[in-house]
Amino acid sequence: MSNMTREQIINMATITVRTDKAVYPDDYDQTLKEGDDGYIEPDYQFDEQIDQAALDRFGIAL
């Protein structure tokens, strides 16, 4: 049993996931740094996701 509210538990179980949406060629050298010839700038997308396993431990269903 927890003294936390349902909203607090959901907030605690919410994480931000970063995904790179840039398109890279199959042979792209991932070690290239900004300023290197052939470097492709990452296109990061940030999404919030709820960790269902954490909610399951508290018995919370969405």
PDB file of C-alpha atoms in Angstrom:
ATOM      1  CA  MET A   1       0.000   0.000   0.000  1.00  0.00           C
ATOM      2  CA  SER A   2       1.291   3.441  -0.861  1.00  0.00           C
ATOM      3  CA  ASN A   3       0.455   6.878   0.494  1.00  0.00           C
ATOM      4  CA  MET A   4       0.901   8.320  -2.983  1.00  0.00           C
ATOM      5  CA  THR A   5      -2.103   9.413  -5.025  1.00  0.00           C
ATOM      6  CA  ARG A   6      -2.954   7.762  -8.327  1.00  0.00           C
ATOM      7  CA  GLU A   7      -1.812  10.911 -10.171  1.00  0.00           C
ATOM      8  CA  GLN A   8       1.523  10.941  -8.315  1.00  0.00           C
ATOM      9  CA  ILE A   9       2.162   7.313  -9.233  1.00  0.00           C
ATOM     10  CA  ILE A  10       1.329   7.930 -12.899  1.00  0.00           C
ATOM     11  CA  ASN A  11       3.602  10.987 -12.896  1.00  0.00           C
ATOM     12  CA  MET A  12       6.408   8.918 -11.332  1.00  0.00           C
ATOM     13  CA  ALA A  13       5.962   6.204 -13.990  1.00  0.00           C
ATOM     14  CA  THR A  14       6.051   8.700 -16.889  1.00  0.00           C
ATOM     15  CA  ILE A  15       9.366   8.907 -18.722  1.00  0.00           C
ATOM     16  CA  THR A  16      10.618  10.936 -21.676  1.00  0.00           C
ATOM     17  CA  VAL A  17      11.918   8.833 -24.556  1.00  0.00           C
ATOM     18  CA  ARG A  18      14.258  10.396 -27.134  1.00  0.00           C
ATOM     19  CA  THR A  19      14.122   9.008 -30.678  1.00  0.00           C
ATOM     20  CA  ASP A  20      16.360  10.084 -33.565  1.00  0.00           C
ATOM     21  CA  LYS A  21      14.142  10.513 -36.638  1.00  0.00           C
ATOM     22  CA  ALA A  22      16.990  11.508 -39.001  1.00  0.00           C
ATOM     23  CA  VAL A  23      17.483   9.302 -42.056  1.00  0.00           C
ATOM     24  CA  TYR A  24      20.991   7.848 -42.302  1.00  0.00           C
ATOM     25  CA  PRO A  25      22.466   5.852 -45.188  1.00  0.00           C
ATOM     26  CA  ASP A  26      23.143   2.162 -44.463  1.00  0.00           C
ATOM     27  CA  ASP A  27      26.903   2.786 -44.463  1.00  0.00           C
ATOM     28  CA  TYR A  28      26.746   5.946 -42.286  1.00  0.00           C
ATOM     29  CA  ASP A  29      29.677   6.323 -39.885  1.00  0.00           C
ATOM     30  CA  GLN A  30      28.054   6.827 -36.466  1.00  0.00           C
ATOM     31  CA  THR A  31      31.358   8.121 -35.052  1.00  0.00           C
ATOM     32  CA  LEU A  32      31.223  11.334 -37.132  1.00  0.00           C
ATOM     33  CA  LYS A  33      31.064  14.512 -35.059  1.00  0.00           C
ATOM     34  CA  GLU A  34      29.474  17.889 -35.823  1.00  0.00           C
ATOM     35  CA  GLY A  35      31.688  19.667 -38.364  1.00  0.00           C
ATOM     36  CA  ASP A  36      33.009  16.418 -39.909  1.00  0.00           C
ATOM     37  CA  ASP A  37      32.465  15.911 -43.639  1.00  0.00           C
ATOM     38  CA  GLY A  38      29.366  13.734 -44.133  1.00  0.00           C
ATOM     39  CA  TYR A  39      27.964  14.406 -40.655  1.00  0.00           C
ATOM     40  CA  ILE A  40      24.157  14.261 -40.486  1.00  0.00           C
ATOM     41  CA  GLU A  41      22.455  16.282 -37.722  1.00  0.00           C
ATOM     42  CA  PRO A  42      20.239  14.123 -35.474  1.00  0.00           C
ATOM     43  CA  ASP A  43      16.534  14.930 -35.602  1.00  0.00           C
ATOM     44  CA  TYR A  44      15.464  14.181 -32.045  1.00  0.00           C
ATOM     45  CA  GLN A  45      11.830  13.665 -31.151  1.00  0.00           C
ATOM     46  CA  PHE A  46      10.841  13.562 -27.475  1.00  0.00           C
ATOM     47  CA  ASP A  47       7.792  11.609 -26.380  1.00  0.00           C
ATOM     48  CA  GLU A  48       6.392  10.921 -22.944  1.00  0.00           C
ATOM     49  CA  GLN A  49       5.559   7.300 -22.229  1.00  0.00           C
ATOM     50  CA  ILE A  50       4.105   5.648 -19.161  1.00  0.00           C
ATOM     51  CA  ASP A  51       5.933   2.583 -17.836  1.00  0.00           C
ATOM     52  CA  GLN A  52       3.060   0.118 -17.505  1.00  0.00           C
ATOM     53  CA  ALA A  53       5.213  -2.283 -15.464  1.00  0.00           C
ATOM     54  CA  ALA A  54       5.633   0.416 -12.795  1.00  0.00           C
ATOM     55  CA  LEU A  55       1.877   0.994 -12.739  1.00  0.00           C
ATOM     56  CA  ASP A  56       1.268  -2.751 -12.462  1.00  0.00           C
ATOM     57  CA  ARG A  57       3.349  -2.850  -9.261  1.00  0.00           C
ATOM     58  CA  PHE A  58       0.930  -0.344  -7.730  1.00  0.00           C
ATOM     59  CA  GLY A  59      -2.135  -2.048  -9.180  1.00  0.00           C
ATOM     60  CA  ILE A  60      -3.060   0.889 -11.412  1.00  0.00           C
ATOM     61  CA  ALA A  61      -4.755   0.301 -14.753  1.00  0.00           C
ATOM     62  CA  LEU A  62      -5.151   3.008 -17.355  1.00  0.00           C
TER      63      LEU A  62
END
